[in-house]
Amino acid sequence: MELEARLAKNSQNSSKPPSSDQPGTRPPKVRRGKRRKRGGQPGHAARFAADPERVDHVQQYRPPTCEHCSADLAKGELTGSVVNHWVYELPEIRPIVTDHQCLDVQCPKCGLVTRAELPAGVPTGQYGPTVQAMTGLIRGELQQSVRQTSAVMTEVLHVPMSTGMVAKTQDQVSRALAPPFQEALEHAQRDDRAHADETGWREDKKKAWLWVSVTALVTVFLVHTRRNASAAKALLGQAFAGILTTDRWASYNWVAAERRQLCWSHLTRDFKSFLDYGAKAKLLGERLLAERRKLFRLWHCVRDGTMTRAELQLATRPVRRRILALLEEGEGLSIAKVSGMCREMLKLQAALFTFIDVERVDPTNNAAERAIRFAVLMRKGCFGSDSAKGSRFVERFLTARQTLRTQKRDLYEFLKDACAAALHGTPTPSLLPAHLRTGLRTAVAA
């Protein structure tokens, strides 16, 4: 039975990814509403519409003859109606190169020669903030290798850059992002609601883990060599006092169960896995899934505004009691896998229904799962980091990227501002919204 259950595992009843499903595995059923036609929907703004201030040239065309009677329209009156057709062209990309010449001057008195020094604000290297930001964007957002980044910078943007200089410039971007990253991390550790998750990573060809914490305003990533409680505390903070939504991984058990919410997407998969362990376990799994459906029908009423939270708490009491009773029943089964999972869930029963009792708590960990998906794709392409410096770039870049996307801010502009601040020693840009920024902050080295 145990072997049959292991063979039946797939992405719908375990933590296995969909890519590992056997051929013929049916995808999960998705409830669909009224199917929309493909293409633009009614009221959809044209994707190619150009800002009038960004239009460089205007060409106007008028019809020569009437399409109905073929009359000459040379003197016809314009109606004022215009059909716009925007065409985009890229200009020849030519970088702005400034030759900073440090002159030698001979002293008329003693005859010694003195050479001028570069003034403050001039990069000691060959690349200014815009080139640094573009390099970071190609490496991080576009997930290009060092060699591919070198090719794009040299052949497309006409900025000569060897593979070694790509790595050096990436490190400069990483150091520029260090202060905003630290500020975002500290803000996330003070937040009263957080989602957390982790995925495998590699650092210097050794096993590591990429952790993520998602809050309302910032998303923070952290590369750590361990997948234990100390790593979770490094991400969330030793004094984390908010409500944490996660799966059942033991590294989060240092947070009191009363301040946690277990992900019901993971619990649903566990209940589905019971179906493969014999008749008794199958009946248990089916009953748990039925109660889960009742629970979420009621939860959706609150989410949609058709039921108050007090009404939800009252209506879900019998459902909650039945779920706990079923878990206790499962704990007594002779099937080790099923009884073990039920026992673990009962130990964390205080974390099962937090979303019902507390405002602003989601019943699933989908926020963290979505946030970490881009990093998983990045890992598949780069296989991790070659060094601790590379890991620092990954966690800082991903933090900036995901946080700025949440706030609908421009990533490239932020990278340019951060690199310019690091160069000039001016206050660094913040990943926090304007109303939460903590005054002036000076750029510091990582």
Short mmCIF file of C-alpha atoms in Angstrom, two decimals:
data_model
loop_
_atom_site.label_atom_id
_atom_site.label_comp_id
_atom_site.label_asym_id
_atom_site.label_seq_id
_atom_site.Cartn_x
_atom_site.Cartn_y
_atom_site.Cartn_z
CA MET A 1 0.00 0.00 0.00
CA GLU A 2 2.83 2.37 0.88
CA LEU A 3 4.55 1.76 -2.46
CA GLU A 4 1.30 2.21 -4.38
CA ALA A 5 0.67 5.51 -2.59
CA ARG A 6 4.19 6.69 -3.43
CA LEU A 7 3.67 5.81 -7.08
CA ALA A 8 0.36 7.72 -7.09
CA LYS A 9 1.96 10.95 -5.85
CA ASN A 10 1.72 13.90 -8.22
CA SER A 11 1.55 17.68 -8.07
CA GLN A 12 -2.07 17.60 -6.84
CA ASN A 13 -1.57 15.46 -3.73
CA SER A 14 2.04 16.23 -2.76
CA SER A 15 4.73 18.89 -3.01
CA LYS A 16 6.03 17.50 -6.31
CA PRO A 17 6.14 20.08 -9.14
CA PRO A 18 3.76 19.69 -12.11
CA SER A 19 6.75 19.03 -14.38
CA SER A 20 7.31 15.72 -12.57
CA ASP A 21 3.79 14.39 -13.27
CA GLN A 22 3.60 11.21 -15.30
CA PRO A 23 2.19 11.43 -18.87
CA GLY A 24 -1.58 11.17 -18.75
CA THR A 25 -1.98 12.88 -15.37
CA ARG A 26 -5.14 14.95 -15.52
CA PRO A 27 -4.71 18.63 -14.71
CA PRO A 28 -6.72 19.97 -11.75
CA LYS A 29 -10.24 21.06 -12.52
CA VAL A 30 -10.56 24.82 -12.70
CA ARG A 31 -13.92 26.44 -12.28
CA ARG A 32 -14.46 28.82 -15.13
CA GLY A 33 -17.00 31.52 -15.49
CA LYS A 34 -18.21 32.84 -18.80
CA ARG A 35 -15.45 32.24 -21.33
CA ARG A 36 -14.06 35.38 -22.92
CA LYS A 37 -13.13 35.69 -26.54
CA ARG A 38 -9.46 35.89 -27.38
CA GLY A 39 -7.89 39.29 -27.95
CA GLY A 40 -8.71 42.71 -26.56
CA GLN A 41 -11.78 43.02 -24.39
CA PRO A 42 -14.39 45.81 -24.55
CA GLY A 43 -12.97 48.99 -23.06
CA HIS A 44 -9.38 47.74 -23.38
CA ALA A 45 -6.95 50.57 -24.12
CA ALA A 46 -4.72 50.09 -27.14
CA ARG A 47 -1.41 48.59 -26.03
CA PHE A 48 0.56 50.51 -28.65
CA ALA A 49 -0.97 53.91 -27.88
CA ALA A 50 1.82 56.47 -27.55
CA ASP A 51 2.02 59.37 -25.11
CA PRO A 52 1.51 62.53 -27.24
CA GLU A 53 4.56 64.07 -25.55
CA ARG A 54 6.68 61.13 -26.71
CA VAL A 55 5.71 61.40 -30.40
CA ASP A 56 8.69 62.67 -32.43
CA HIS A 57 7.17 62.92 -35.90
CA VAL A 58 3.62 63.24 -37.23
CA GLN A 59 2.62 62.28 -40.75
CA GLN A 60 -0.92 63.08 -41.88
CA TYR A 61 -2.69 61.51 -44.82
CA ARG A 62 -5.97 62.52 -46.42
CA PRO A 63 -7.93 60.49 -48.94
CA PRO A 64 -7.64 61.80 -52.53
CA THR A 65 -11.15 60.86 -53.64
CA CYS A 66 -14.51 60.01 -52.13
CA GLU A 67 -14.98 56.28 -51.72
CA HIS A 68 -18.68 56.65 -52.56
CA CYS A 69 -18.85 58.99 -55.59
CA SER A 70 -15.15 59.37 -56.50
CA ALA A 71 -15.31 63.16 -56.11
CA ASP A 72 -12.04 65.07 -55.58
CA LEU A 73 -11.46 65.63 -51.82
CA ALA A 74 -8.61 68.13 -52.19
CA LYS A 75 -10.88 70.93 -50.92
CA GLY A 76 -13.02 68.80 -48.63
CA GLU A 77 -13.42 69.87 -44.99
CA LEU A 78 -11.79 67.89 -42.22
CA THR A 79 -14.22 66.40 -39.70
CA GLY A 80 -11.74 66.35 -36.84
CA SER A 81 -11.83 62.57 -36.57
CA VAL A 82 -8.38 60.93 -36.66
CA VAL A 83 -7.38 57.26 -36.72
CA ASN A 84 -3.93 56.97 -35.16
CA HIS A 85 -1.40 54.35 -36.27
CA TRP A 86 1.79 54.51 -34.19
CA VAL A 87 5.00 53.00 -35.54
CA TYR A 88 7.97 52.55 -33.21
CA GLU A 89 11.59 52.56 -34.39
CA LEU A 90 14.74 52.21 -32.33
CA PRO A 91 17.41 54.87 -32.83
CA GLU A 92 21.00 53.87 -33.39
CA ILE A 93 22.25 53.04 -29.91
CA ARG A 94 25.35 55.07 -29.21
CA PRO A 95 26.61 55.46 -25.65
CA ILE A 96 27.69 58.85 -24.35
CA VAL A 97 31.44 58.65 -23.75
CA THR A 98 33.20 61.31 -21.71
CA ASP A 99 36.99 61.48 -21.67
CA HIS A 100 38.03 62.76 -18.23
CA GLN A 101 41.60 63.96 -18.84
CA CYS A 102 43.83 64.39 -15.81
CA LEU A 103 46.53 66.83 -16.96
CA ASP A 104 50.15 66.97 -15.86
CA VAL A 105 51.30 70.48 -14.88
CA GLN A 106 54.94 71.43 -14.18
CA CYS A 107 55.54 73.77 -11.30
CA PRO A 108 57.23 77.00 -12.52
CA LYS A 109 58.98 77.32 -9.16
CA CYS A 110 60.43 73.86 -8.36
CA GLY A 111 59.96 72.14 -11.71
CA LEU A 112 58.13 69.10 -10.32
CA VAL A 113 55.15 67.73 -12.27
CA THR A 114 51.75 67.37 -10.55
CA ARG A 115 48.94 65.34 -12.05
CA ALA A 116 45.30 66.32 -11.54
CA GLU A 117 42.98 63.92 -9.71
CA LEU A 118 39.48 62.94 -10.74
CA PRO A 119 36.92 65.16 -9.03
CA ALA A 120 34.25 63.74 -6.73
CA GLY A 121 31.35 62.22 -8.61
CA VAL A 122 33.40 60.81 -11.49
CA PRO A 123 33.42 56.99 -11.50
CA THR A 124 36.84 55.48 -10.90
CA GLY A 125 35.82 52.68 -13.25
CA GLN A 126 34.64 52.85 -16.84
CA TYR A 127 30.89 52.68 -16.27
CA GLY A 128 28.45 55.23 -14.90
CA PRO A 129 25.18 54.56 -13.06
CA THR A 130 23.11 54.00 -16.24
CA VAL A 131 25.46 51.30 -17.53
CA GLN A 132 25.61 49.69 -14.09
CA ALA A 133 21.81 49.69 -13.84
CA MET A 134 21.41 48.19 -17.33
CA THR A 135 23.91 45.45 -16.50
CA GLY A 136 22.00 44.60 -13.32
CA LEU A 137 18.72 44.61 -15.25
CA ILE A 138 20.01 42.21 -17.91
CA ARG A 139 21.54 39.88 -15.32
CA GLY A 140 18.58 39.92 -12.93
CA GLU A 141 15.32 40.75 -14.69
CA LEU A 142 16.23 39.17 -18.04
CA GLN A 143 18.11 36.30 -16.36
CA GLN A 144 20.97 36.36 -18.85
CA SER A 145 24.29 34.65 -18.20
CA VAL A 146 27.53 36.60 -17.73
CA ARG A 147 28.60 35.77 -21.27
CA GLN A 148 25.22 36.75 -22.75
CA THR A 149 25.23 39.99 -20.77
CA SER A 150 28.68 40.78 -22.10
CA ALA A 151 27.42 40.17 -25.65
CA VAL A 152 24.37 42.41 -25.26
CA MET A 153 26.33 45.26 -23.69
CA THR A 154 29.12 45.05 -26.29
CA GLU A 155 27.29 44.21 -29.51
CA VAL A 156 23.86 45.80 -28.98
CA LEU A 157 24.48 48.73 -26.66
CA HIS A 158 28.05 49.30 -27.91
CA VAL A 159 29.47 49.49 -24.39
CA PRO A 160 32.63 47.32 -24.34
CA MET A 161 32.27 44.92 -21.39
CA SER A 162 34.16 41.69 -20.82
CA THR A 163 32.77 38.82 -18.76
CA GLY A 164 35.03 39.84 -15.89
CA MET A 165 33.69 43.39 -15.99
CA VAL A 166 30.12 42.06 -15.99
CA ALA A 167 30.81 40.33 -12.68
CA LYS A 168 32.53 43.43 -11.27
CA THR A 169 29.67 45.71 -12.36
CA GLN A 170 27.10 43.30 -10.91
CA ASP A 171 28.89 43.55 -7.57
CA GLN A 172 28.72 47.36 -7.77
CA VAL A 173 24.96 47.15 -8.33
CA SER A 174 24.68 44.76 -5.40
CA ARG A 175 26.51 47.15 -3.07
CA ALA A 176 24.30 50.01 -4.25
CA LEU A 177 21.20 47.95 -3.35
CA ALA A 178 22.48 47.03 0.12
CA PRO A 179 20.97 50.00 2.05
CA PRO A 180 17.49 49.74 0.44
CA PHE A 181 17.55 45.98 1.03
CA GLN A 182 18.41 46.37 4.72
CA GLU A 183 15.66 48.95 5.19
CA ALA A 184 13.12 46.66 3.50
CA LEU A 185 14.24 43.70 5.64
CA GLU A 186 13.83 45.67 8.86
CA HIS A 187 10.39 46.89 7.77
CA ALA A 188 9.26 43.35 6.92
CA GLN A 189 10.43 42.10 10.33
CA ARG A 190 8.26 44.76 12.02
CA ASP A 191 5.13 44.01 9.98
CA ASP A 192 2.16 42.37 11.68
CA ARG A 193 1.32 40.07 8.74
CA ALA A 194 3.76 37.97 6.72
CA HIS A 195 3.85 35.05 4.31
CA ALA A 196 7.04 32.95 4.19
CA ASP A 197 8.38 30.21 1.97
CA GLU A 198 11.70 28.74 0.84
CA THR A 199 13.11 26.92 -2.17
CA GLY A 200 16.36 25.16 -2.98
CA TRP A 201 19.39 27.17 -4.14
CA ARG A 202 23.10 26.62 -4.76
CA GLU A 203 25.97 28.70 -3.46
CA ASP A 204 29.52 27.86 -4.55
CA LYS A 205 28.25 24.44 -5.75
CA LYS A 206 26.90 23.65 -2.28
CA LYS A 207 23.29 23.25 -1.15
CA ALA A 208 21.63 26.45 0.03
CA TRP A 209 18.11 27.83 0.34
CA LEU A 210 16.39 30.94 -0.95
CA TRP A 211 13.87 32.28 1.58
CA VAL A 212 11.14 34.85 0.97
CA SER A 213 8.98 36.97 3.26
CA VAL A 214 5.98 38.73 1.72
CA THR A 215 4.24 41.60 3.51
CA ALA A 216 1.72 44.17 2.34
CA LEU A 217 4.34 46.65 1.10
CA VAL A 218 7.67 44.85 0.72
CA THR A 219 8.89 41.41 -0.33
CA VAL A 220 12.28 40.33 0.99
CA PHE A 221 14.50 37.48 -0.22
CA LEU A 222 17.39 35.93 1.68
CA VAL A 223 19.90 33.27 0.60
CA HIS A 224 20.92 31.07 3.52
CA THR A 225 22.99 27.91 3.71
CA ARG A 226 20.50 26.22 6.04
CA ARG A 227 16.81 25.36 6.02
CA ASN A 228 16.26 25.55 9.76
CA ALA A 229 14.81 27.81 12.45
CA SER A 230 17.90 30.03 12.58
CA ALA A 231 17.51 30.78 8.87
CA ALA A 232 13.81 31.55 9.34
CA LYS A 233 14.69 33.89 12.22
CA ALA A 234 17.29 35.64 10.06
CA LEU A 235 14.52 36.36 7.56
CA LEU A 236 11.62 37.16 9.90
CA GLY A 237 13.57 38.57 12.84
CA GLN A 238 14.15 37.09 16.28
CA ALA A 239 11.41 39.29 17.72
CA PHE A 240 8.78 38.66 15.02
CA ALA A 241 5.41 39.25 16.69
CA GLY A 242 3.00 39.28 13.76
CA ILE A 243 0.88 36.54 12.21
CA LEU A 244 2.78 34.22 9.90
CA THR A 245 1.28 32.21 7.02
CA THR A 246 3.35 29.19 5.92
CA ASP A 247 3.20 25.50 5.16
CA ARG A 248 3.85 22.91 7.90
CA TRP A 249 7.66 22.99 7.60
CA ALA A 250 9.16 22.63 11.10
CA SER A 251 11.54 25.61 10.73
CA TYR A 252 8.63 27.94 11.51
CA ASN A 253 7.54 26.16 14.70
CA TRP A 254 9.33 28.71 16.89
CA VAL A 255 6.42 31.04 16.09
CA ALA A 256 3.52 30.27 18.42
CA ALA A 257 0.75 28.32 16.68
CA GLU A 258 -1.76 30.97 17.81
CA ARG A 259 0.13 33.46 15.62
CA ARG A 260 0.31 31.25 12.56
CA GLN A 261 -1.91 30.26 9.66
CA LEU A 262 -1.23 26.99 7.89
CA CYS A 263 -1.67 27.08 4.13
CA TRP A 264 -4.92 25.35 3.17
CA SER A 265 -3.63 24.67 -0.33
CA HIS A 266 -1.00 22.42 1.24
CA LEU A 267 -3.55 20.90 3.61
CA THR A 268 -5.85 20.13 0.69
CA ARG A 269 -3.03 18.30 -1.08
CA ASP A 270 -2.41 16.30 2.10
CA PHE A 271 -6.08 15.34 2.32
CA LYS A 272 -5.98 14.24 -1.33
CA SER A 273 -2.95 12.07 -0.63
CA PHE A 274 -5.03 10.10 1.92
CA LEU A 275 -7.10 8.76 -0.96
CA ASP A 276 -4.24 6.46 -2.03
CA TYR A 277 -3.73 4.66 1.31
CA GLY A 278 -6.61 2.18 1.34
CA ALA A 279 -10.36 2.24 2.00
CA LYS A 280 -10.31 3.75 5.52
CA ALA A 281 -7.83 6.46 4.62
CA LYS A 282 -9.74 7.19 1.41
CA LEU A 283 -12.99 7.67 3.34
CA LEU A 284 -11.19 9.96 5.79
CA GLY A 285 -9.70 12.02 2.96
CA GLU A 286 -13.06 12.37 1.20
CA ARG A 287 -14.76 13.53 4.40
CA LEU A 288 -11.99 16.04 5.13
CA LEU A 289 -12.21 17.42 1.58
CA ALA A 290 -16.00 17.74 1.92
CA GLU A 291 -15.62 19.73 5.16
CA ARG A 292 -12.93 21.84 3.54
CA ARG A 293 -15.36 22.76 0.73
CA LYS A 294 -18.01 23.78 3.29
CA LEU A 295 -15.46 25.89 5.16
CA PHE A 296 -14.36 27.76 2.08
CA ARG A 297 -17.90 28.35 0.79
CA LEU A 298 -18.52 30.26 4.02
CA TRP A 299 -15.15 32.04 3.82
CA HIS A 300 -15.89 33.22 0.28
CA CYS A 301 -19.09 34.84 1.57
CA VAL A 302 -17.02 37.00 3.92
CA ARG A 303 -14.49 37.75 1.23
CA ASP A 304 -17.31 38.83 -1.12
CA GLY A 305 -18.97 40.95 1.57
CA THR A 306 -22.18 38.91 1.89
CA MET A 307 -21.42 37.73 5.44
CA THR A 308 -19.89 39.41 8.47
CA ARG A 309 -16.91 37.93 10.30
CA ALA A 310 -19.03 37.33 13.40
CA GLU A 311 -21.51 35.37 11.28
CA LEU A 312 -18.62 33.42 9.74
CA GLN A 313 -17.22 32.48 13.14
CA LEU A 314 -20.64 31.25 14.25
CA ALA A 315 -21.39 29.35 11.02
CA THR A 316 -18.00 27.59 10.91
CA ARG A 317 -18.02 26.25 14.48
CA PRO A 318 -19.57 22.86 13.59
CA VAL A 319 -17.31 22.55 10.52
CA ARG A 320 -14.21 23.24 12.59
CA ARG A 321 -15.27 20.68 15.19
CA ARG A 322 -15.84 18.04 12.51
CA ILE A 323 -12.43 18.69 10.90
CA LEU A 324 -10.64 18.31 14.22
CA ALA A 325 -12.65 15.17 15.01
CA LEU A 326 -11.71 13.68 11.65
CA LEU A 327 -8.04 14.45 12.24
CA GLU A 328 -8.25 12.72 15.61
CA GLU A 329 -9.86 9.75 13.88
CA GLY A 330 -7.03 9.70 11.35
CA GLU A 331 -4.44 9.83 14.10
CA GLY A 332 -5.76 6.49 15.31
CA LEU A 333 -5.46 4.72 11.96
CA SER A 334 -2.85 1.96 11.60
CA ILE A 335 -1.46 3.60 8.43
CA ALA A 336 1.74 5.32 9.59
CA LYS A 337 1.84 7.99 6.88
CA VAL A 338 -1.75 9.10 7.39
CA SER A 339 -1.71 8.95 11.19
CA GLY A 340 1.59 10.85 11.25
CA MET A 341 0.26 13.71 9.11
CA CYS A 342 -2.94 13.92 11.18
CA ARG A 343 -0.85 14.03 14.37
CA GLU A 344 1.28 16.88 13.01
CA MET A 345 -1.83 18.85 11.98
CA LEU A 346 -3.38 18.40 15.43
CA LYS A 347 -0.21 19.73 17.07
CA LEU A 348 -0.75 22.90 15.04
CA GLN A 349 -4.54 22.98 15.29
CA ALA A 350 -4.40 26.52 16.68
CA ALA A 351 -2.98 27.56 13.30
CA LEU A 352 -5.69 25.94 11.19
CA PHE A 353 -8.43 28.56 11.48
CA THR A 354 -6.63 31.84 12.22
CA PHE A 355 -7.99 33.30 8.97
CA ILE A 356 -11.51 32.94 10.37
CA ASP A 357 -10.81 34.64 13.69
CA VAL A 358 -8.37 37.40 12.64
CA GLU A 359 -8.77 40.15 10.06
CA ARG A 360 -6.35 40.43 7.10
CA VAL A 361 -5.16 36.82 7.25
CA ASP A 362 -5.32 34.78 4.06
CA PRO A 363 -6.04 31.04 4.30
CA THR A 364 -3.36 30.15 1.73
CA ASN A 365 0.32 30.92 1.24
CA ASN A 366 -0.20 31.81 -2.41
CA ALA A 367 1.40 35.25 -1.94
CA ALA A 368 4.77 33.69 -1.08
CA GLU A 369 4.38 30.96 -3.70
CA ARG A 370 3.82 33.56 -6.43
CA ALA A 371 6.68 35.75 -5.23
CA ILE A 372 9.20 32.92 -5.30
CA ARG A 373 8.20 31.59 -8.73
CA PHE A 374 10.44 34.02 -10.63
CA ALA A 375 13.39 32.98 -8.45
CA VAL A 376 12.73 29.31 -9.25
CA LEU A 377 12.90 30.10 -12.97
CA MET A 378 16.11 32.02 -12.36
CA ARG A 379 17.60 29.03 -10.54
CA LYS A 380 16.77 26.71 -13.44
CA GLY A 381 18.82 28.94 -15.74
CA CYS A 382 21.80 29.85 -13.56
CA PHE A 383 21.89 26.87 -11.15
CA GLY A 384 22.45 29.22 -8.20
CA SER A 385 25.31 31.52 -7.19
CA ASP A 386 29.03 30.95 -7.63
CA SER A 387 29.89 32.83 -4.43
CA ALA A 388 28.51 34.63 -1.40
CA LYS A 389 28.77 37.90 -3.38
CA GLY A 390 26.55 36.39 -6.06
CA SER A 391 24.00 35.37 -3.42
CA ARG A 392 23.95 38.92 -2.04
CA PHE A 393 23.17 40.25 -5.54
CA VAL A 394 20.37 37.69 -5.98
CA GLU A 395 18.64 38.46 -2.70
CA ARG A 396 18.99 42.24 -3.07
CA PHE A 397 17.92 42.32 -6.71
CA LEU A 398 14.93 40.03 -6.17
CA THR A 399 13.87 42.10 -3.16
CA ALA A 400 13.96 45.30 -5.22
CA ARG A 401 12.27 43.71 -8.22
CA GLN A 402 9.33 42.14 -6.40
CA THR A 403 8.77 45.08 -4.06
CA LEU A 404 8.78 47.63 -6.88
CA ARG A 405 6.41 45.49 -8.94
CA THR A 406 4.00 45.39 -6.00
CA GLN A 407 4.15 49.17 -5.71
CA LYS A 408 4.01 49.66 -9.52
CA ARG A 409 7.34 51.51 -9.57
CA ASP A 410 9.99 51.40 -12.31
CA LEU A 411 12.84 48.97 -11.65
CA TYR A 412 15.38 50.47 -14.07
CA GLU A 413 14.88 53.99 -12.71
CA PHE A 414 15.36 52.68 -9.17
CA LEU A 415 18.58 50.88 -10.15
CA LYS A 416 19.93 54.05 -11.78
CA ASP A 417 19.09 56.12 -8.69
CA ALA A 418 20.68 53.58 -6.36
CA CYS A 419 23.90 53.39 -8.42
CA ALA A 420 24.07 57.19 -8.68
CA ALA A 421 23.60 57.51 -4.90
CA ALA A 422 26.41 55.02 -4.28
CA LEU A 423 28.68 56.98 -6.63
CA HIS A 424 27.96 60.45 -5.23
CA GLY A 425 27.46 59.49 -1.58
CA THR A 426 23.95 60.94 -1.55
CA PRO A 427 20.86 59.53 0.22
CA THR A 428 19.89 56.20 -1.28
CA PRO A 429 16.43 55.60 -2.76
CA SER A 430 14.01 53.66 -0.61
CA LEU A 431 11.94 50.57 -1.39
CA LEU A 432 9.31 51.79 1.04
CA PRO A 433 6.37 53.94 -0.13
CA ALA A 434 6.85 57.68 0.27
CA HIS A 435 4.79 57.95 3.47
CA LEU A 436 6.98 55.38 5.24
CA ARG A 437 10.44 56.54 4.25
CA THR A 438 12.69 57.32 7.17
CA GLY A 439 14.26 60.60 6.16
CA LEU A 440 17.74 60.92 4.78
CA ARG A 441 19.91 57.82 4.49
CA THR A 442 23.48 57.82 3.26
CA ALA A 443 24.82 55.24 0.87
CA VAL A 444 27.03 52.72 2.63
CA ALA A 445 29.13 49.85 1.39
CA ALA A 446 27.86 46.30 1.80
#
